Amino acid sequence: MSPDPDASMPARIGILISGRGSNMIAIADAVRDGRIPNAEIAVVISDQANAAGLVKAKELGLETQVIERRGRKRAEHDREIVAALQARQVDLICLAGYMRILSNVFLDAFRGRILNIHPSLLPLFPGLDPQKQALDQKARQSGCTVHFVDETLDGGPVIAQRIVTILETDTVESLSARILTEEHKLYPEAVAQVLSDNRKG
Ligand code: GRF
């Protein structure tokens, strides 16, 4: 995943979270059981000191770091995160419920190497509350998308998607839960695909 990847070395993944961290766990599980081959989690970084995902990451034996966003300008905050990722020689970054939009400082440092997961079939329903957007629009289906992160809001190139059928009885909670189940399958698959593509050059 580095510009000149050494296929014999495990790819080093950095995961950014702000909250629950269930996608972080899904990726960590997939690394551990070989569904994401030849990779390791270098660090889990949270911009929130009280993120529940931090506790889970520690339970999994992963290295964690808190880089709090509170009161800090985005570029300055991102500079510190970039430095932490570079210090650990991270090749690929997975945003997993990371709730701050990245500045150009971050994008320029890791262009083409930052992935995000979003709970809708992008380009439909970008931004906040995509499950509510889908229900409000009376959509028949929604789902989840893993995409590369660029300057646009949830608009970077799509890597993989999964469809979830919307039921008449669905609430935001029930739809979110069914989409989340699919997210936990899709994100590891997409990470494995990107790492494999990059190894092939
Ligand atoms: C997920 O629905 C993800 O798609 C969105 O934020 C949520 C994060 O959940 N970006 P978790 O922290 O991974 O449990």
PDB file of C-alpha atoms and ligand atoms in Angstrom:
ATOM      1  CA  MET A   1       0.000   0.000   0.000  1.00  0.00           C
ATOM      2  CA  SER A   2       2.948   2.288   0.271  1.00  0.00           C
ATOM      3  CA  PRO A   3       3.850   3.742  -3.154  1.00  0.00           C
ATOM      4  CA  ASP A   4       6.257   0.821  -3.659  1.00  0.00           C
ATOM      5  CA  PRO A   5       4.686  -1.975  -1.642  1.00  0.00           C
ATOM      6  CA  ASP A   6       6.808  -4.824  -0.394  1.00  0.00           C
ATOM      7  CA  ALA A   7       4.472  -7.790  -0.791  1.00  0.00           C
ATOM      8  CA  SER A   8       6.349  -9.811   1.818  1.00  0.00           C
ATOM      9  CA  MET A   9       5.668  -7.276   4.583  1.00  0.00           C
ATOM     10  CA  PRO A  10       2.274  -7.116   6.303  1.00  0.00           C
ATOM     11  CA  ALA A  11       0.304  -4.024   5.307  1.00  0.00           C
ATOM     12  CA  ARG A  12      -0.055  -1.729   8.305  1.00  0.00           C
ATOM     13  CA  ILE A  13      -3.594  -0.490   8.881  1.00  0.00           C
ATOM     14  CA  GLY A  14      -4.501   2.531  10.987  1.00  0.00           C
ATOM     15  CA  ILE A  15      -8.136   2.790  12.114  1.00  0.00           C
ATOM     16  CA  LEU A  16      -9.776   6.063  13.141  1.00  0.00           C
ATOM     17  CA  ILE A  17     -12.856   6.014  15.353  1.00  0.00           C
ATOM     18  CA  SER A  18     -15.008   8.437  17.293  1.00  0.00           C
ATOM     19  CA  GLY A  19     -17.484   6.124  19.029  1.00  0.00           C
ATOM     20  CA  ARG A  20     -18.749   2.576  19.272  1.00  0.00           C
ATOM     21  CA  GLY A  21     -16.127   0.992  17.041  1.00  0.00           C
ATOM     22  CA  SER A  22     -18.034  -2.021  15.748  1.00  0.00           C
ATOM     23  CA  ASN A  23     -16.528  -1.685  12.259  1.00  0.00           C
ATOM     24  CA  MET A  24     -13.080  -1.412  13.840  1.00  0.00           C
ATOM     25  CA  ILE A  25     -13.735  -4.734  15.566  1.00  0.00           C
ATOM     26  CA  ALA A  26     -14.948  -6.290  12.308  1.00  0.00           C
ATOM     27  CA  ILE A  27     -11.709  -5.278  10.584  1.00  0.00           C
ATOM     28  CA  ALA A  28      -9.556  -6.444  13.513  1.00  0.00           C
ATOM     29  CA  ASP A  29     -11.358  -9.820  13.569  1.00  0.00           C
ATOM     30  CA  ALA A  30     -10.817 -10.218   9.829  1.00  0.00           C
ATOM     31  CA  VAL A  31      -7.104  -9.435  10.163  1.00  0.00           C
ATOM     32  CA  ARG A  32      -6.803 -11.949  12.998  1.00  0.00           C
ATOM     33  CA  ASP A  33      -8.533 -14.798  11.180  1.00  0.00           C
ATOM     34  CA  GLY A  34      -6.880 -14.176   7.804  1.00  0.00           C
ATOM     35  CA  ARG A  35      -9.822 -12.774   5.827  1.00  0.00           C
ATOM     36  CA  ILE A  36      -7.613  -9.713   5.412  1.00  0.00           C
ATOM     37  CA  PRO A  37      -4.383 -11.551   4.576  1.00  0.00           C
ATOM     38  CA  ASN A  38      -0.878 -10.286   5.262  1.00  0.00           C
ATOM     39  CA  ALA A  39      -1.943  -7.254   7.288  1.00  0.00           C
ATOM     40  CA  GLU A  40      -1.762  -5.936  10.821  1.00  0.00           C
ATOM     41  CA  ILE A  41      -3.512  -3.200  12.787  1.00  0.00           C
ATOM     42  CA  ALA A  42      -0.806  -0.652  13.595  1.00  0.00           C
ATOM     43  CA  VAL A  43      -2.966   1.621  15.739  1.00  0.00           C
ATOM     44  CA  VAL A  44      -6.515   2.653  16.598  1.00  0.00           C
ATOM     45  CA  ILE A  45      -6.798   6.424  17.000  1.00  0.00           C
ATOM     46  CA  SER A  46      -9.818   8.164  18.503  1.00  0.00           C
ATOM     47  CA  ASP A  47     -10.594  11.874  18.513  1.00  0.00           C
ATOM     48  CA  GLN A  48     -12.850  11.267  21.546  1.00  0.00           C
ATOM     49  CA  ALA A  49     -11.308  10.203  24.850  1.00  0.00           C
ATOM     50  CA  ASN A  50     -14.488   8.442  25.934  1.00  0.00           C
ATOM     51  CA  ALA A  51     -15.129   6.472  22.730  1.00  0.00           C
ATOM     52  CA  ALA A  52     -16.468   3.035  23.650  1.00  0.00           C
ATOM     53  CA  GLY A  53     -14.426   1.572  20.815  1.00  0.00           C
ATOM     54  CA  LEU A  54     -11.188   2.421  22.611  1.00  0.00           C
ATOM     55  CA  VAL A  55     -12.022  -0.003  25.426  1.00  0.00           C
ATOM     56  CA  LYS A  56     -12.814  -2.723  22.907  1.00  0.00           C
ATOM     57  CA  ALA A  57      -9.606  -2.065  20.952  1.00  0.00           C
ATOM     58  CA  LYS A  58      -7.563  -2.444  24.144  1.00  0.00           C
ATOM     59  CA  GLU A  59      -9.402  -5.673  24.964  1.00  0.00           C
ATOM     60  CA  LEU A  60      -8.338  -6.940  21.545  1.00  0.00           C
ATOM     61  CA  GLY A  61      -4.745  -6.071  22.391  1.00  0.00           C
ATOM     62  CA  LEU A  62      -4.535  -3.280  19.837  1.00  0.00           C
ATOM     63  CA  GLU A  63      -2.435  -0.191  20.325  1.00  0.00           C
ATOM     64  CA  THR A  64      -4.615   2.866  20.900  1.00  0.00           C
ATOM     65  CA  GLN A  65      -4.068   6.588  20.961  1.00  0.00           C
ATOM     66  CA  VAL A  66      -6.377   9.478  21.786  1.00  0.00           C
ATOM     67  CA  ILE A  67      -5.841  12.681  19.842  1.00  0.00           C
ATOM     68  CA  GLU A  68      -8.641  14.880  21.065  1.00  0.00           C
ATOM     69  CA  ARG A  69     -10.296  17.238  18.645  1.00  0.00           C
ATOM     70  CA  ARG A  70     -11.863  19.390  21.303  1.00  0.00           C
ATOM     71  CA  GLY A  71     -11.209  23.090  20.699  1.00  0.00           C
ATOM     72  CA  ARG A  72      -8.638  22.466  18.002  1.00  0.00           C
ATOM     73  CA  LYS A  73      -8.589  23.671  14.438  1.00  0.00           C
ATOM     74  CA  ARG A  74      -9.010  20.867  11.934  1.00  0.00           C
ATOM     75  CA  ALA A  75      -5.650  21.270  10.162  1.00  0.00           C
ATOM     76  CA  GLU A  76      -3.696  21.385  13.408  1.00  0.00           C
ATOM     77  CA  HIS A  77      -5.563  18.360  14.750  1.00  0.00           C
ATOM     78  CA  ASP A  78      -5.009  16.473  11.501  1.00  0.00           C
ATOM     79  CA  ARG A  79      -1.291  17.287  11.533  1.00  0.00           C
ATOM     80  CA  GLU A  80      -0.947  15.465  14.835  1.00  0.00           C
ATOM     81  CA  ILE A  81      -2.937  12.463  13.585  1.00  0.00           C
ATOM     82  CA  VAL A  82      -0.868  12.302  10.376  1.00  0.00           C
ATOM     83  CA  ALA A  83       2.332  12.376  12.435  1.00  0.00           C
ATOM     84  CA  ALA A  84       1.056   9.552  14.649  1.00  0.00           C
ATOM     85  CA  LEU A  85       0.153   7.453  11.593  1.00  0.00           C
ATOM     86  CA  GLN A  86       3.456   8.152   9.847  1.00  0.00           C
ATOM     87  CA  ALA A  87       5.415   7.336  13.007  1.00  0.00           C
ATOM     88  CA  ARG A  88       3.835   3.874  12.884  1.00  0.00           C
ATOM     89  CA  GLN A  89       4.448   3.537   9.140  1.00  0.00           C
ATOM     90  CA  VAL A  90       0.782   3.075   8.390  1.00  0.00           C
ATOM     91  CA  ASP A  91       0.022   2.087   4.793  1.00  0.00           C
ATOM     92  CA  LEU A  92      -3.776   2.194   4.772  1.00  0.00           C
ATOM     93  CA  ILE A  93      -6.247   4.169   6.871  1.00  0.00           C
ATOM     94  CA  CYS A  94      -9.769   3.008   7.641  1.00  0.00           C
ATOM     95  CA  LEU A  95     -12.237   5.574   8.922  1.00  0.00           C
ATOM     96  CA  ALA A  96     -14.704   3.640  11.045  1.00  0.00           C
ATOM     97  CA  GLY A  97     -17.322   5.930  12.476  1.00  0.00           C
ATOM     98  CA  TYR A  98     -14.792   8.770  12.538  1.00  0.00           C
ATOM     99  CA  MET A  99     -16.887  11.888  12.825  1.00  0.00           C
ATOM    100  CA  ARG A 100     -14.559  14.670  11.702  1.00  0.00           C
ATOM    101  CA  ILE A 101     -14.185  15.720   8.053  1.00  0.00           C
ATOM    102  CA  LEU A 102     -10.553  15.440   6.958  1.00  0.00           C
ATOM    103  CA  SER A 103      -8.554  18.531   6.000  1.00  0.00           C
ATOM    104  CA  ASN A 104      -6.181  18.758   3.050  1.00  0.00           C
ATOM    105  CA  VAL A 105      -3.320  18.187   5.480  1.00  0.00           C
ATOM    106  CA  PHE A 106      -4.619  14.660   5.989  1.00  0.00           C
ATOM    107  CA  LEU A 107      -5.749  14.052   2.406  1.00  0.00           C
ATOM    108  CA  ASP A 108      -2.424  15.196   0.933  1.00  0.00           C
ATOM    109  CA  ALA A 109      -0.440  12.945   3.277  1.00  0.00           C
ATOM    110  CA  PHE A 110      -2.404   9.781   2.488  1.00  0.00           C
ATOM    111  CA  ARG A 111      -4.102  10.412  -0.832  1.00  0.00           C
ATOM    112  CA  GLY A 112      -5.672   7.262  -2.273  1.00  0.00           C
ATOM    113  CA  ARG A 113      -4.966   5.353   0.934  1.00  0.00           C
ATOM    114  CA  ILE A 114      -7.938   6.428   3.068  1.00  0.00           C
ATOM    115  CA  LEU A 115     -11.144   4.346   3.149  1.00  0.00           C
ATOM    116  CA  ASN A 116     -14.499   5.145   4.729  1.00  0.00           C
ATOM    117  CA  ILE A 117     -17.728   3.231   5.241  1.00  0.00           C
ATOM    118  CA  HIS A 118     -21.075   4.962   4.903  1.00  0.00           C
ATOM    119  CA  PRO A 119     -24.487   3.432   5.667  1.00  0.00           C
ATOM    120  CA  SER A 120     -26.191   4.140   2.339  1.00  0.00           C
ATOM    121  CA  LEU A 121     -25.790   3.259  -1.318  1.00  0.00           C
ATOM    122  CA  LEU A 122     -23.703   6.271  -2.288  1.00  0.00           C
ATOM    123  CA  PRO A 123     -24.120   8.597  -4.109  1.00  0.00           C
ATOM    124  CA  LEU A 124     -27.557   8.384  -2.480  1.00  0.00           C
ATOM    125  CA  PHE A 125     -27.962   9.859   0.997  1.00  0.00           C
ATOM    126  CA  PRO A 126     -24.519  11.295   1.793  1.00  0.00           C
ATOM    127  CA  GLY A 127     -23.874  13.207   5.009  1.00  0.00           C
ATOM    128  CA  LEU A 128     -25.706  12.852   8.285  1.00  0.00           C
ATOM    129  CA  ASP A 129     -28.517  10.423   9.151  1.00  0.00           C
ATOM    130  CA  PRO A 130     -28.484   8.462   5.881  1.00  0.00           C
ATOM    131  CA  GLN A 131     -30.829   5.794   7.244  1.00  0.00           C
ATOM    132  CA  LYS A 132     -33.398   8.479   8.142  1.00  0.00           C
ATOM    133  CA  GLN A 133     -32.893  10.070   4.721  1.00  0.00           C
ATOM    134  CA  ALA A 134     -33.664   6.723   3.069  1.00  0.00           C
ATOM    135  CA  LEU A 135     -36.848   6.253   5.100  1.00  0.00           C
ATOM    136  CA  ASP A 136     -37.961   9.863   4.566  1.00  0.00           C
ATOM    137  CA  GLN A 137     -37.505   9.426   0.807  1.00  0.00           C
ATOM    138  CA  LYS A 138     -39.512   6.194   0.944  1.00  0.00           C
ATOM    139  CA  ALA A 139     -36.636   4.355  -0.723  1.00  0.00           C
ATOM    140  CA  ARG A 140     -37.216   0.634  -1.353  1.00  0.00           C
ATOM    141  CA  GLN A 141     -33.637  -0.250  -0.639  1.00  0.00           C
ATOM    142  CA  SER A 142     -30.542   1.170   0.945  1.00  0.00           C
ATOM    143  CA  GLY A 143     -27.290  -0.437   2.099  1.00  0.00           C
ATOM    144  CA  CYS A 144     -23.697   0.477   2.717  1.00  0.00           C
ATOM    145  CA  THR A 145     -20.703   1.676   0.738  1.00  0.00           C
ATOM    146  CA  VAL A 146     -16.956   1.539   1.233  1.00  0.00           C
ATOM    147  CA  HIS A 147     -15.252   4.307  -0.701  1.00  0.00           C
ATOM    148  CA  PHE A 148     -11.979   6.159  -1.015  1.00  0.00           C
ATOM    149  CA  VAL A 149     -11.977   9.473   0.819  1.00  0.00           C
ATOM    150  CA  ASP A 150     -11.350  12.673  -1.113  1.00  0.00           C
ATOM    151  CA  GLU A 151     -12.330  16.342  -0.701  1.00  0.00           C
ATOM    152  CA  THR A 152     -16.006  15.626  -1.346  1.00  0.00           C
ATOM    153  CA  LEU A 153     -18.495  14.686   1.360  1.00  0.00           C
ATOM    154  CA  ASP A 154     -18.913  10.907   1.009  1.00  0.00           C
ATOM    155  CA  GLY A 155     -18.241  11.356  -2.715  1.00  0.00           C
ATOM    156  CA  GLY A 156     -14.932   9.591  -3.362  1.00  0.00           C
ATOM    157  CA  PRO A 157     -14.584   6.562  -5.685  1.00  0.00           C
ATOM    158  CA  VAL A 158     -16.719   3.604  -4.608  1.00  0.00           C
ATOM    159  CA  ILE A 159     -14.880   0.366  -3.766  1.00  0.00           C
ATOM    160  CA  ALA A 160     -17.773  -1.934  -2.791  1.00  0.00           C
ATOM    161  CA  GLN A 161     -21.447  -1.848  -1.834  1.00  0.00           C
ATOM    162  CA  ARG A 162     -24.088  -4.095  -0.273  1.00  0.00           C
ATOM    163  CA  ILE A 163     -27.816  -3.690  -0.712  1.00  0.00           C
ATOM    164  CA  VAL A 164     -30.308  -3.922   2.161  1.00  0.00           C
ATOM    165  CA  THR A 165     -34.032  -4.125   1.418  1.00  0.00           C
ATOM    166  CA  ILE A 166     -36.157  -1.623   3.324  1.00  0.00           C
ATOM    167  CA  LEU A 167     -39.226  -3.092   5.008  1.00  0.00           C
ATOM    168  CA  GLU A 168     -42.542  -1.256   5.425  1.00  0.00           C
ATOM    169  CA  THR A 169     -42.164  -1.671   9.162  1.00  0.00           C
ATOM    170  CA  ASP A 170     -38.610  -0.321   9.335  1.00  0.00           C
ATOM    171  CA  THR A 171     -37.611   2.371  11.806  1.00  0.00           C
ATOM    172  CA  VAL A 172     -34.290   4.204  11.747  1.00  0.00           C
ATOM    173  CA  GLU A 173     -33.112   1.801  14.425  1.00  0.00           C
ATOM    174  CA  SER A 174     -34.166  -1.423  12.707  1.00  0.00           C
ATOM    175  CA  LEU A 175     -32.818  -0.327   9.312  1.00  0.00           C
ATOM    176  CA  SER A 176     -29.548   0.885  10.860  1.00  0.00           C
ATOM    177  CA  ALA A 177     -29.093  -2.465  12.610  1.00  0.00           C
ATOM    178  CA  ARG A 178     -29.599  -4.481   9.407  1.00  0.00           C
ATOM    179  CA  ILE A 179     -27.270  -2.201   7.454  1.00  0.00           C
ATOM    180  CA  LEU A 180     -24.651  -2.462  10.223  1.00  0.00           C
ATOM    181  CA  THR A 181     -24.651  -6.258   9.946  1.00  0.00           C
ATOM    182  CA  GLU A 182     -23.789  -5.860   6.270  1.00  0.00           C
ATOM    183  CA  GLU A 183     -21.164  -3.192   7.039  1.00  0.00           C
ATOM    184  CA  HIS A 184     -19.309  -5.683   9.202  1.00  0.00           C
ATOM    185  CA  LYS A 185     -19.014  -8.051   6.225  1.00  0.00           C
ATOM    186  CA  LEU A 186     -18.393  -5.425   3.553  1.00  0.00           C
ATOM    187  CA  TYR A 187     -15.635  -3.406   5.200  1.00  0.00           C
ATOM    188  CA  PRO A 188     -13.195  -6.308   5.709  1.00  0.00           C
ATOM    189  CA  GLU A 189     -13.877  -7.534   2.156  1.00  0.00           C
ATOM    190  CA  ALA A 190     -13.177  -4.077   0.746  1.00  0.00           C
ATOM    191  CA  VAL A 191      -9.966  -3.685   2.763  1.00  0.00           C
ATOM    192  CA  ALA A 192      -8.745  -7.073   1.546  1.00  0.00           C
ATOM    193  CA  GLN A 193      -9.592  -6.111  -2.034  1.00  0.00           C
ATOM    194  CA  VAL A 194      -7.752  -2.778  -1.852  1.00  0.00           C
ATOM    195  CA  LEU A 195      -4.650  -4.352  -0.304  1.00  0.00           C
ATOM    196  CA  SER A 196      -4.640  -7.104  -2.923  1.00  0.00           C
ATOM    197  CA  ASP A 197      -5.082  -4.604  -5.775  1.00  0.00           C
ATOM    198  CA  ASN A 198      -2.209  -2.528  -4.452  1.00  0.00           C
ATOM    199  CA  ARG A 199       0.082  -5.522  -4.134  1.00  0.00           C
ATOM    200  CA  LYS A 200      -0.572  -6.367  -7.775  1.00  0.00           C
ATOM    201  CA  GLY A 201       0.453  -2.767  -8.490  1.00  0.00           C
TER     202      GLY A 201
HETATM  203  C1  GRF B   1     -21.435   3.118  10.885  1.00  0.00           C
HETATM  204  O1  GRF B   1     -22.798   3.014  10.544  1.00  0.00           O
HETATM  205  C2  GRF B   1     -20.665   3.691   9.738  1.00  0.00           C
HETATM  206  O2  GRF B   1     -21.157   3.325   8.494  1.00  0.00           O
HETATM  207  C3  GRF B   1     -20.835   5.167   9.944  1.00  0.00           C
HETATM  208  O3  GRF B   1     -20.804   5.346  11.342  1.00  0.00           O
HETATM  209  C4  GRF B   1     -21.208   4.147  11.980  1.00  0.00           C
HETATM  210  C5  GRF B   1     -20.090   3.763  12.886  1.00  0.00           C
HETATM  211  O4  GRF B   1     -20.397   2.638  13.680  1.00  0.00           O
HETATM  212  N1  GRF B   1     -19.815   5.904   9.244  1.00  0.00           N
HETATM  213  P1  GRF B   1     -19.250   1.911  14.485  1.00  0.00           P
HETATM  214  O5  GRF B   1     -18.561   2.969  15.353  1.00  0.00           O
HETATM  215  O6  GRF B   1     -18.295   1.290  13.508  1.00  0.00           O
HETATM  216  O7  GRF B   1     -19.954   0.887  15.331  1.00  0.00           O
END
